[in-house]
Amino acid sequence: GEAWETLKFWLYTIKLHAPDAPILVVGTFLDKLKGKRDLLNINEGIKELISRFPVVVENDIDQLCFFPVSNKYGGGDGIQNIREIVEIVARNQAYINRDVSLRWVRCLDIMLENGKEKKYISLDHAKEISKSLGIVSADELEQMLSFFHDLGVIVHLTSTENLKTVVTTEPQWLVDSLGKVIRDPALHPYDEVELEKLGLQHDVANLFDLGLASTDLLEYLWDKTNVEFLIDLMKQSMLLSDWRFGVKDKEYLVPSMIVQEHDFANTLAEGYKCQFDFSRGILPGGIFERLVCLFVGESVSNPGCRKPELYKSFARVYVGPVDYFELTKQDEEIMVQTKDPELAEKVLTMMLANIRRLKTEVMGKDLDFKVRVGEMDKKVMSLEYARQNKCSPWFSRARPAVSVNLNAFMGELGA
């Protein structure tokens, strides 16, 4: 049922992003059960589901896989049990018993205090604080920031120069900043009166209709503060990419804001397909949108590429003025299609490279999927079989002379 699917989703999501974090499964409305038999039946279902998650903490007191609770009478049946288990599990975590320099702790306290108003401080300010406490080595400063970042007390990202310059002292500020762009307009509308005064109504319409954000709109939403930092953050998180197709002013694509569905009537009926099947686990939210982000970002780097055609669960991405491939999300599967046999091998290479990047930088090593390849409307084969047998066009013995310039398009993939 829906409850099992929700539990499965969250177990896999936690496994992806925090694979070593202990998990307690809590079941509410204990008072609604008729007796011990109902409890045991639920336990059997959960037991089968959590068998793939060794980090789940079991309820040894009640000899169950989960912790049933009830708040009906205000006493909180089962709550005290959870409190005790959480304390025991937390005390056994390695980071709890690590010795930390008092200078580091004092430096953290000062950074948090100085960042109360803005929710962040500059890296230069952090250096000044650390030096005043005798932390003069750049290596020690990096180790300290990395340690507190891993604990989730601060956020310090280092993948680009813009990201390095900011130490976020209240991580919720990052969530709130991104939430000003990625949002449901029905639940969280903007101030239309103010937008009209500033002449940004068209910019907002483009964001909600086409997933395109103008620089003017981003500067307004972020109060013209740390705009380059936040743009870099969204790029590194693969939530945003450059968009330079026939526009004078700089715009950015935010795929998760695209709401228009594709009718799939005008898609490829013949050609070649790669199926990426995530049904052994889950297809995490945002995977498809991030892939679109990456492909569009690569397309932008090639001046000869035609503008992509983008929808909520479908994308047609051009690798030149004519040649293209299609990306489709359906249920727990993402499929890539192309009609050109000379393009098929390159498309497969690009897709594998981009998913590897997603696993490394965003989703974690436990992202689980199977790849199958084949012709449209014909039986597919496993990627391993196709590779071992050099099946054409996916693994040609001699690389084909592709008719389009894919070198510029493939950018940093290194294929």
mmCIF file of C-alpha atoms in Angstrom, residues 24 26 30 59 61-62 67-71 74-89:
data_model
loop_
_atom_site.group_PDB
_atom_site.id
_atom_site.type_symbol
_atom_site.label_atom_id
_atom_site.label_comp_id
_atom_site.label_asym_id
_atom_site.label_seq_id
_atom_site.Cartn_x
_atom_site.Cartn_y
_atom_site.Cartn_z
ATOM 1 C CA LEU A 24 14.578 3.988 13.718
ATOM 2 C CA VAL A 26 8.394 4.426 14.161
ATOM 3 C CA LEU A 30 -0.754 2.011 18.107
ATOM 4 C CA ASN A 59 13.198 -2.693 19.004
ATOM 5 C CA ILE A 61 12.518 -4.439 24.226
ATOM 6 C CA ASP A 62 9.310 -5.348 22.369
ATOM 7 C CA PHE A 67 8.822 1.210 17.490
ATOM 8 C CA PRO A 68 5.012 1.461 17.876
ATOM 9 C CA VAL A 69 3.732 4.587 19.611
ATOM 10 C CA SER A 70 0.415 6.128 20.598
ATOM 11 C CA ASN A 71 -0.394 9.675 21.691
ATOM 12 C CA GLY A 74 -1.336 12.169 26.141
ATOM 13 C CA GLY A 75 0.955 9.697 27.848
ATOM 14 C CA GLY A 76 2.942 8.910 24.718
ATOM 15 C CA ASP A 77 2.987 5.093 24.852
ATOM 16 C CA GLY A 78 6.352 3.981 23.433
ATOM 17 C CA ILE A 79 7.901 7.466 23.356
ATOM 18 C CA GLN A 80 10.171 6.896 26.368
ATOM 19 C CA ASN A 81 11.497 3.722 24.750
ATOM 20 C CA ILE A 82 12.482 5.723 21.636
ATOM 21 C CA ARG A 83 14.199 8.418 23.705
ATOM 22 C CA GLU A 84 16.322 5.831 25.486
ATOM 23 C CA ILE A 85 17.286 4.029 22.276
ATOM 24 C CA VAL A 86 18.193 7.284 20.491
ATOM 25 C CA GLU A 87 20.494 8.239 23.367
ATOM 26 C CA ILE A 88 22.180 4.819 23.403
ATOM 27 C CA VAL A 89 22.672 4.766 19.620
#
